[in-house]
Coordinates of C-alpha atoms in Angstrom, one line a residue:
Chain A
X1 CA 21.6 19.4 -95.2
X2 CA 20.9 16.7 -97.8
X3 CA 20.7 13.8 -96.9
X4 CA 22.2 10.5 -99.2
X5 CA 20.6 7.0 -98.7
X6 CA 22.9 4.5 -100.2
X7 CA 21.9 0.7 -100.7
X8 CA 22.8 -2.2 -100.1
X9 CA 25.2 -1.3 -97.1
X10 CA 27.0 -4.5 -98.3
X11 CA 26.6 -6.9 -101.2
X12 CA 27.9 -10.1 -102.2
X13 CA 28.2 -11.1 -105.9
X14 CA 30.6 -13.4 -108.0
X15 CA 32.7 -12.7 -111.1
X16 CA 30.9 -11.8 -113.8
X17 CA 27.6 -10.8 -112.1
X18 CA 25.8 -7.5 -112.6
X19 CA 25.4 -5.3 -109.6
X20 CA 23.5 -2.1 -108.8
X21 CA 24.2 0.2 -106.2
X22 CA 21.6 2.9 -105.5
X23 CA 21.5 6.4 -103.9
X24 CA 18.6 8.4 -102.9
X25 CA 18.9 12.3 -102.0
X26 CA 16.5 13.8 -99.7
X27 CA 15.6 16.5 -102.3
X28 CA 15.8 16.8 -106.3
X29 CA 19.4 17.5 -106.9
X30 CA 19.9 17.4 -110.9
X31 CA 22.4 15.7 -111.9
X32 CA 25.2 16.4 -108.7
X33 CA 26.2 13.0 -108.0
X34 CA 29.6 11.2 -108.4
X35 CA 30.2 7.6 -107.3
X36 CA 33.8 6.9 -105.9
X37 CA 35.2 3.6 -105.4
X38 CA 37.9 2.6 -102.3
X39 CA 40.3 -0.1 -101.6
X40 CA 41.4 -0.5 -97.9
X41 CA 43.9 1.8 -96.8
X42 CA 43.8 4.0 -100.1
X43 CA 42.4 6.9 -101.3
X44 CA 38.7 7.0 -103.1
X45 CA 38.9 6.8 -107.1
X46 CA 36.3 8.8 -109.2
X47 CA 34.4 6.7 -111.5
X48 CA 31.4 8.7 -112.6
X49 CA 30.2 12.5 -112.2
X50 CA 27.3 14.3 -113.2
X51 CA 25.3 11.1 -112.4
X52 CA 26.4 9.3 -115.9
X53 CA 29.8 10.3 -117.0
X54 CA 32.0 8.3 -117.2
X55 CA 35.7 9.6 -115.7
X56 CA 38.7 9.2 -117.8
X57 CA 40.6 5.4 -117.5
X58 CA 37.4 4.2 -116.0
X59 CA 36.6 0.7 -117.5
X60 CA 33.4 0.9 -119.7
X61 CA 31.7 -1.7 -117.6
X62 CA 31.1 1.2 -114.8
X63 CA 28.1 3.1 -115.3
X64 CA 25.9 5.6 -113.6
X65 CA 22.3 6.7 -114.4
X66 CA 20.0 8.9 -112.8
X67 CA 18.5 12.6 -112.3
X68 CA 16.4 14.3 -110.0
X69 CA 16.8 12.3 -106.3
X70 CA 17.6 8.6 -107.6
X71 CA 20.6 7.6 -108.7
X72 CA 22.3 4.2 -109.9
X73 CA 25.9 3.0 -110.5
X74 CA 25.9 -0.4 -112.2
X75 CA 28.8 -2.5 -112.6
X76 CA 27.8 -4.9 -115.6
X77 CA 30.2 -7.5 -115.3
X78 CA 32.7 -7.7 -112.1
X79 CA 35.8 -8.1 -112.1
X80 CA 38.5 -9.3 -109.3
X81 CA 39.6 -5.9 -108.7
X82 CA 36.1 -4.3 -108.0
X83 CA 35.6 -5.8 -104.9
X84 CA 35.6 -2.6 -102.4
X85 CA 33.7 0.1 -101.0
X86 CA 31.6 2.1 -103.0
X87 CA 30.1 5.6 -102.5
X88 CA 28.1 8.3 -103.6
X89 CA 28.6 11.9 -102.9
X90 CA 26.0 15.5 -104.0
X91 CA 27.3 18.3 -104.8
X92 CA 24.0 20.3 -105.0
X93 CA 24.7 22.2 -102.0
X94 CA 27.2 22.2 -98.8
X95 CA 27.6 20.4 -96.6
X96 CA 28.6 17.6 -99.9
X97 CA 27.2 14.8 -98.2
X98 CA 28.0 11.4 -99.2
X99 CA 26.1 8.1 -98.9
X100 CA 27.0 5.1 -96.1
X101 CA 28.9 3.4 -98.8
X102 CA 28.4 -0.5 -100.0
X103 CA 30.9 -2.9 -99.3
X104 CA 31.0 -5.4 -102.1
X105 CA 32.6 -8.5 -101.3
X106 CA 33.0 -11.8 -103.3
X107 CA 30.5 -15.0 -102.6
Chain B
X1 CA 50.7 14.7 -113.4
X2 CA 48.4 15.9 -110.8
X3 CA 49.7 15.1 -106.9
X4 CA 48.3 15.7 -103.8
X5 CA 50.3 15.0 -100.9
X6 CA 48.8 15.4 -97.3
X7 CA 50.7 15.6 -94.3
X8 CA 50.6 17.0 -90.7
X9 CA 48.7 14.4 -88.8
X10 CA 49.9 12.8 -85.6
X11 CA 48.6 12.0 -82.3
X12 CA 47.5 14.7 -80.3
X13 CA 45.6 15.4 -77.0
X14 CA 41.9 16.5 -76.9
X15 CA 41.7 20.3 -76.9
X16 CA 44.8 20.8 -78.5
X17 CA 45.5 21.9 -82.1
X18 CA 47.1 20.6 -85.2
X19 CA 47.5 21.7 -88.8
X20 CA 47.4 20.0 -91.9
X21 CA 49.0 20.5 -95.0
X22 CA 48.1 19.6 -98.7
X23 CA 51.0 19.9 -101.4
X24 CA 49.6 20.1 -104.7
X25 CA 51.8 19.6 -107.9
X26 CA 51.0 19.1 -111.7
X27 CA 48.2 22.0 -111.5
X28 CA 47.8 25.7 -110.5
X29 CA 46.1 25.7 -107.1
X30 CA 44.5 29.0 -107.5
X31 CA 42.4 27.8 -110.5
X32 CA 40.5 25.0 -108.4
X33 CA 38.4 24.7 -105.3
X34 CA 39.9 22.2 -102.6
X35 CA 38.4 19.9 -100.3
X36 CA 39.0 18.4 -97.0
X37 CA 37.2 15.0 -96.2
X38 CA 37.9 12.7 -93.6
X39 CA 37.3 8.7 -92.6
X40 CA 37.2 7.6 -88.9
X41 CA 38.6 4.4 -88.2
X42 CA 36.4 1.6 -90.4
X43 CA 33.8 4.1 -91.0
X44 CA 32.7 6.3 -93.8
X45 CA 33.5 9.0 -95.8
X46 CA 33.0 12.5 -94.0
X47 CA 33.3 16.1 -96.0
X48 CA 34.9 18.4 -93.6
X49 CA 35.4 21.7 -95.5
X50 CA 35.6 23.3 -98.9
X51 CA 37.7 26.2 -100.2
X52 CA 35.8 27.4 -103.2
X53 CA 33.9 30.8 -104.1
X54 CA 33.6 30.9 -100.8
X55 CA 34.6 28.5 -97.6
X56 CA 32.2 26.2 -96.2
X57 CA 32.3 23.8 -93.3
X58 CA 30.2 20.6 -91.8
X59 CA 28.4 21.7 -89.1
X60 CA 30.7 19.1 -86.7
X61 CA 33.7 21.5 -87.3
X62 CA 32.6 24.6 -87.8
X63 CA 34.0 27.4 -85.5
X64 CA 37.0 24.9 -84.7
X65 CA 38.6 24.1 -88.0
X66 CA 39.6 26.5 -90.8
X67 CA 40.7 25.7 -94.2
X68 CA 43.3 28.0 -96.1
X69 CA 45.4 28.4 -98.9
X70 CA 48.8 29.7 -99.9
X71 CA 48.7 29.8 -103.8
X72 CA 52.3 30.8 -103.7
X73 CA 53.2 27.4 -102.5
X74 CA 50.5 25.6 -104.0
X75 CA 49.6 24.7 -100.9
X76 CA 46.4 24.1 -98.9
X77 CA 45.7 23.7 -95.1
X78 CA 43.5 23.0 -92.6
X79 CA 43.7 24.5 -89.2
X80 CA 42.0 22.5 -86.7
X81 CA 41.7 23.8 -83.1
X82 CA 39.8 22.1 -80.1
X83 CA 40.4 18.5 -81.0
X84 CA 37.9 16.2 -79.9
X85 CA 38.5 12.4 -79.7
X86 CA 35.8 12.1 -82.4
X87 CA 38.0 14.1 -85.0
X88 CA 40.3 10.7 -85.1
X89 CA 40.2 10.1 -88.7
X90 CA 41.9 9.5 -92.1
X91 CA 42.1 13.3 -93.5
X92 CA 42.2 13.6 -97.5
X93 CA 42.5 16.9 -99.6
X94 CA 40.8 16.6 -102.6
X95 CA 40.5 19.0 -105.9
X96 CA 37.1 20.2 -106.8
X97 CA 36.5 20.9 -110.8
X98 CA 33.9 23.1 -112.2
X99 CA 32.5 23.1 -115.3
X100 CA 29.5 24.6 -117.2
X101 CA 27.5 21.5 -116.1
X102 CA 29.2 19.8 -113.7
X103 CA 31.0 19.8 -110.1
X104 CA 32.9 16.8 -109.0
X105 CA 35.9 15.7 -106.9
X106 CA 38.5 14.3 -110.1
X107 CA 41.9 13.8 -107.2
X108 CA 42.7 12.8 -104.2
X109 CA 45.7 12.6 -102.2
X110 CA 46.2 9.7 -100.0
X111 CA 45.3 10.9 -96.5
X112 CA 46.9 11.7 -93.3
X113 CA 45.8 10.2 -90.1
X114 CA 45.1 12.3 -87.4
X115 CA 44.6 10.6 -83.6
X116 CA 43.3 12.5 -80.8
X117 CA 43.9 10.7 -77.7
X118 CA 44.8 11.4 -73.9

Protein backbone atom coordinates (compact mmCIF):
# COMPACT_ATOMS: atom_id res chain seq x y z
CA UNK A 1 0.00 0.00 0.00
CA UNK A 2 1.11 3.56 -0.70
CA UNK A 3 1.58 5.68 2.44
CA UNK A 4 0.88 9.41 2.24
CA UNK A 5 2.82 11.35 4.88
CA UNK A 6 1.28 14.78 5.34
CA UNK A 7 2.86 17.65 7.24
CA UNK A 8 2.45 19.58 9.37
CA UNK A 9 -0.32 17.90 11.36
CA UNK A 10 -1.38 21.30 12.67
CA UNK A 11 -0.59 24.84 11.70
CA UNK A 12 -1.38 28.18 13.29
CA UNK A 13 -1.51 31.18 10.94
CA UNK A 14 -3.07 34.59 10.48
CA UNK A 15 -5.42 36.03 7.90
CA UNK A 16 -3.33 37.12 4.93
CA UNK A 17 -0.52 34.60 5.53
CA UNK A 18 0.84 32.28 2.88
CA UNK A 19 0.87 28.65 3.95
CA UNK A 20 2.18 25.41 2.52
CA UNK A 21 1.04 21.90 3.33
CA UNK A 22 3.00 18.95 1.99
CA UNK A 23 2.35 15.30 1.23
CA UNK A 24 5.06 12.77 0.54
CA UNK A 25 4.15 9.43 -1.04
CA UNK A 26 6.01 6.25 -0.15
CA UNK A 27 6.63 5.65 -3.87
CA UNK A 28 6.38 7.66 -7.05
CA UNK A 29 2.74 8.22 -8.03
CA UNK A 30 2.92 10.57 -11.00
CA UNK A 31 0.38 13.35 -10.54
CA UNK A 32 -2.42 11.20 -9.10
CA UNK A 33 -3.02 13.38 -6.05
CA UNK A 34 -6.00 15.41 -4.91
CA UNK A 35 -6.36 17.92 -2.08
CA UNK A 36 -9.51 18.51 -0.01
CA UNK A 37 -10.62 20.82 2.71
CA UNK A 38 -13.10 19.92 5.42
CA UNK A 39 -14.99 22.02 7.91
CA UNK A 40 -16.13 20.35 11.18
CA UNK A 41 -19.27 18.27 10.70
CA UNK A 42 -19.21 18.69 6.92
CA UNK A 43 -18.15 16.54 3.99
CA UNK A 44 -14.75 17.15 2.38
CA UNK A 45 -14.63 19.47 -0.61
CA UNK A 46 -12.30 19.01 -3.59
CA UNK A 47 -9.74 21.81 -4.08
CA UNK A 48 -7.09 20.39 -6.40
CA UNK A 49 -6.93 17.32 -8.64
CA UNK A 50 -4.12 15.90 -10.75
CA UNK A 51 -1.67 17.53 -8.30
CA UNK A 52 -2.03 21.03 -9.76
CA UNK A 53 -5.45 21.48 -11.34
CA UNK A 54 -7.86 23.85 -9.60
CA UNK A 55 -11.37 22.44 -9.26
CA UNK A 56 -14.07 24.61 -10.79
CA UNK A 57 -15.36 27.22 -8.36
CA UNK A 58 -12.36 27.06 -6.01
CA UNK A 59 -10.68 30.43 -5.33
CA UNK A 60 -7.40 31.07 -7.13
CA UNK A 61 -5.54 31.61 -3.85
CA UNK A 62 -5.38 27.80 -3.68
CA UNK A 63 -2.74 26.08 -5.78
CA UNK A 64 -1.09 22.68 -5.96
CA UNK A 65 2.31 21.60 -7.17
CA UNK A 66 4.56 18.57 -7.36
CA UNK A 67 4.82 15.26 -9.12
CA UNK A 68 6.45 11.93 -8.45
CA UNK A 69 6.45 11.60 -4.67
CA UNK A 70 6.35 15.14 -3.26
CA UNK A 71 3.31 17.40 -3.39
CA UNK A 72 2.41 20.79 -1.96
CA UNK A 73 -0.83 22.66 -1.38
CA UNK A 74 -0.33 26.43 -1.13
CA UNK A 75 -2.80 29.01 0.08
CA UNK A 76 -1.43 32.35 -1.04
CA UNK A 77 -3.36 34.66 1.30
CA UNK A 78 -5.42 33.05 4.05
CA UNK A 79 -9.02 34.10 4.39
CA UNK A 80 -11.17 33.54 7.50
CA UNK A 81 -13.13 30.76 5.78
CA UNK A 82 -9.92 28.80 5.05
CA UNK A 83 -9.41 27.72 8.65
CA UNK A 84 -10.29 24.02 8.41
CA UNK A 85 -8.70 20.59 8.00
CA UNK A 86 -6.87 19.71 4.78
CA UNK A 87 -6.20 16.25 3.35
CA UNK A 88 -4.29 14.82 0.41
CA UNK A 89 -5.32 11.56 -1.31
CA UNK A 90 -3.56 9.42 -3.89
CA UNK A 91 -5.30 7.69 -6.81
CA UNK A 92 -2.28 5.88 -8.22
CA UNK A 93 -3.41 2.55 -6.81
CA UNK A 94 -5.94 1.10 -4.38
CA UNK A 95 -6.25 1.49 -1.47
CA UNK A 96 -6.63 5.18 -2.34
CA UNK A 97 -4.94 6.33 0.84
CA UNK A 98 -5.25 9.73 2.50
CA UNK A 99 -2.68 11.77 4.33
CA UNK A 100 -3.22 12.12 8.08
CA UNK A 101 -4.61 15.63 7.69
CA UNK A 102 -3.53 19.17 8.61
CA UNK A 103 -5.59 21.27 10.98
CA UNK A 104 -5.21 24.93 10.08
CA UNK A 105 -6.04 27.22 12.98
CA UNK A 106 -6.22 30.95 13.50
CA UNK A 107 -3.22 32.43 15.32
CA UNK B 1 -27.02 19.59 -9.86
CA UNK B 2 -25.10 16.60 -8.55
CA UNK B 3 -26.34 15.37 -5.20
CA UNK B 4 -25.39 12.37 -3.06
CA UNK B 5 -27.51 11.51 -0.03
CA UNK B 6 -26.25 8.81 2.29
CA UNK B 7 -28.59 7.04 4.69
CA UNK B 8 -28.96 3.89 6.75
CA UNK B 9 -26.63 4.69 9.63
CA UNK B 10 -27.53 4.09 13.24
CA UNK B 11 -26.54 2.27 16.40
CA UNK B 12 -25.81 -1.43 15.98
CA UNK B 13 -24.37 -4.10 18.26
CA UNK B 14 -20.98 -5.67 17.56
CA UNK B 15 -21.24 -8.63 15.20
CA UNK B 16 -24.45 -7.39 13.60
CA UNK B 17 -25.03 -6.06 10.08
CA UNK B 18 -26.10 -2.78 8.52
CA UNK B 19 -26.64 -1.61 4.97
CA UNK B 20 -25.90 1.95 3.93
CA UNK B 21 -27.45 3.55 0.88
CA UNK B 22 -26.33 6.50 -1.21
CA UNK B 23 -28.97 8.01 -3.48
CA UNK B 24 -27.45 9.80 -6.46
CA UNK B 25 -29.14 12.51 -8.49
CA UNK B 26 -28.11 14.98 -11.15
CA UNK B 27 -25.97 12.41 -13.00
CA UNK B 28 -26.15 8.84 -14.29
CA UNK B 29 -24.65 6.53 -11.68
CA UNK B 30 -23.70 3.87 -14.24
CA UNK B 31 -21.24 6.28 -15.87
CA UNK B 32 -19.12 6.82 -12.76
CA UNK B 33 -17.04 4.96 -10.23
CA UNK B 34 -18.14 5.39 -6.63
CA UNK B 35 -16.26 5.32 -3.32
CA UNK B 36 -17.12 4.89 0.32
CA UNK B 37 -14.88 6.80 2.75
CA UNK B 38 -15.25 6.90 6.53
CA UNK B 39 -14.14 9.14 9.37
CA UNK B 40 -14.02 7.95 12.95
CA UNK B 41 -14.94 10.59 15.57
CA UNK B 42 -12.17 13.18 15.80
CA UNK B 43 -9.98 11.31 13.29
CA UNK B 44 -8.91 11.66 9.67
CA UNK B 45 -10.39 10.27 6.49
CA UNK B 46 -10.07 6.55 5.73
CA UNK B 47 -10.77 5.09 2.30
CA UNK B 48 -13.09 2.07 2.53
CA UNK B 49 -14.14 0.78 -0.89
CA UNK B 50 -14.39 1.56 -4.61
CA UNK B 51 -16.85 0.29 -7.19
CA UNK B 52 -15.15 1.10 -10.47
CA UNK B 53 -13.77 -1.15 -13.18
CA UNK B 54 -13.75 -3.72 -10.38
CA UNK B 55 -14.50 -3.67 -6.68
CA UNK B 56 -11.73 -2.84 -4.22
CA UNK B 57 -11.64 -2.79 -0.44
CA UNK B 58 -9.46 -1.59 2.41
CA UNK B 59 -7.81 -4.48 4.24
CA UNK B 60 -9.66 -3.43 7.41
CA UNK B 61 -13.05 -4.26 5.85
CA UNK B 62 -12.21 -6.92 3.26
CA UNK B 63 -14.40 -9.98 3.68
CA UNK B 64 -16.89 -8.10 5.89
CA UNK B 65 -18.08 -5.21 3.70
CA UNK B 66 -19.53 -5.37 0.18
CA UNK B 67 -19.95 -2.40 -2.15
CA UNK B 68 -22.70 -2.69 -4.74
CA UNK B 69 -25.00 -0.53 -6.81
CA UNK B 70 -28.40 -0.59 -8.45
CA UNK B 71 -28.04 1.60 -11.53
CA UNK B 72 -31.79 1.41 -12.22
CA UNK B 73 -32.36 3.15 -8.86
CA UNK B 74 -29.27 5.36 -9.15
CA UNK B 75 -28.24 4.06 -5.73
CA UNK B 76 -24.96 2.84 -4.24
CA UNK B 77 -24.85 0.51 -1.26
CA UNK B 78 -22.43 -0.63 1.40
CA UNK B 79 -23.36 -3.90 3.09
CA UNK B 80 -21.50 -4.09 6.40
CA UNK B 81 -21.38 -7.43 8.21
CA UNK B 82 -19.63 -8.57 11.40
CA UNK B 83 -19.41 -4.99 12.60
CA UNK B 84 -16.78 -4.02 15.16
CA UNK B 85 -16.41 -1.09 17.52
CA UNK B 86 -13.61 0.25 15.30
CA UNK B 87 -16.09 0.57 12.40
CA UNK B 88 -17.78 3.43 14.27
CA UNK B 89 -17.54 6.43 11.93
CA UNK B 90 -19.32 8.80 9.63
CA UNK B 91 -19.55 7.09 6.24
CA UNK B 92 -19.39 9.23 3.10
CA UNK B 93 -20.20 8.21 -0.44
CA UNK B 94 -18.31 10.03 -3.15
CA UNK B 95 -18.26 10.15 -6.94
CA UNK B 96 -15.12 9.22 -8.87
CA UNK B 97 -14.35 10.94 -12.16
CA UNK B 98 -11.93 9.44 -14.69
CA UNK B 99 -10.49 11.43 -17.56
CA UNK B 100 -7.73 10.56 -20.02
CA UNK B 101 -5.21 12.17 -17.65
CA UNK B 102 -6.73 12.28 -14.18
CA UNK B 103 -8.64 10.31 -11.57
CA UNK B 104 -10.31 12.20 -8.74
CA UNK B 105 -13.34 12.43 -6.46
CA UNK B 106 -15.37 15.52 -7.21
CA UNK B 107 -18.60 15.18 -5.20
CA UNK B 108 -19.23 13.94 -1.68
CA UNK B 109 -22.44 13.22 0.18
CA UNK B 110 -22.88 14.62 3.67
CA UNK B 111 -22.37 11.29 5.43
CA UNK B 112 -24.27 8.95 7.71
CA UNK B 113 -23.11 8.01 11.21
CA UNK B 114 -22.63 4.37 12.15
CA UNK B 115 -22.11 3.60 15.83
CA UNK B 116 -21.15 0.06 16.81
CA UNK B 117 -21.78 -0.43 20.50
CA UNK B 118 -23.34 -2.91 22.86
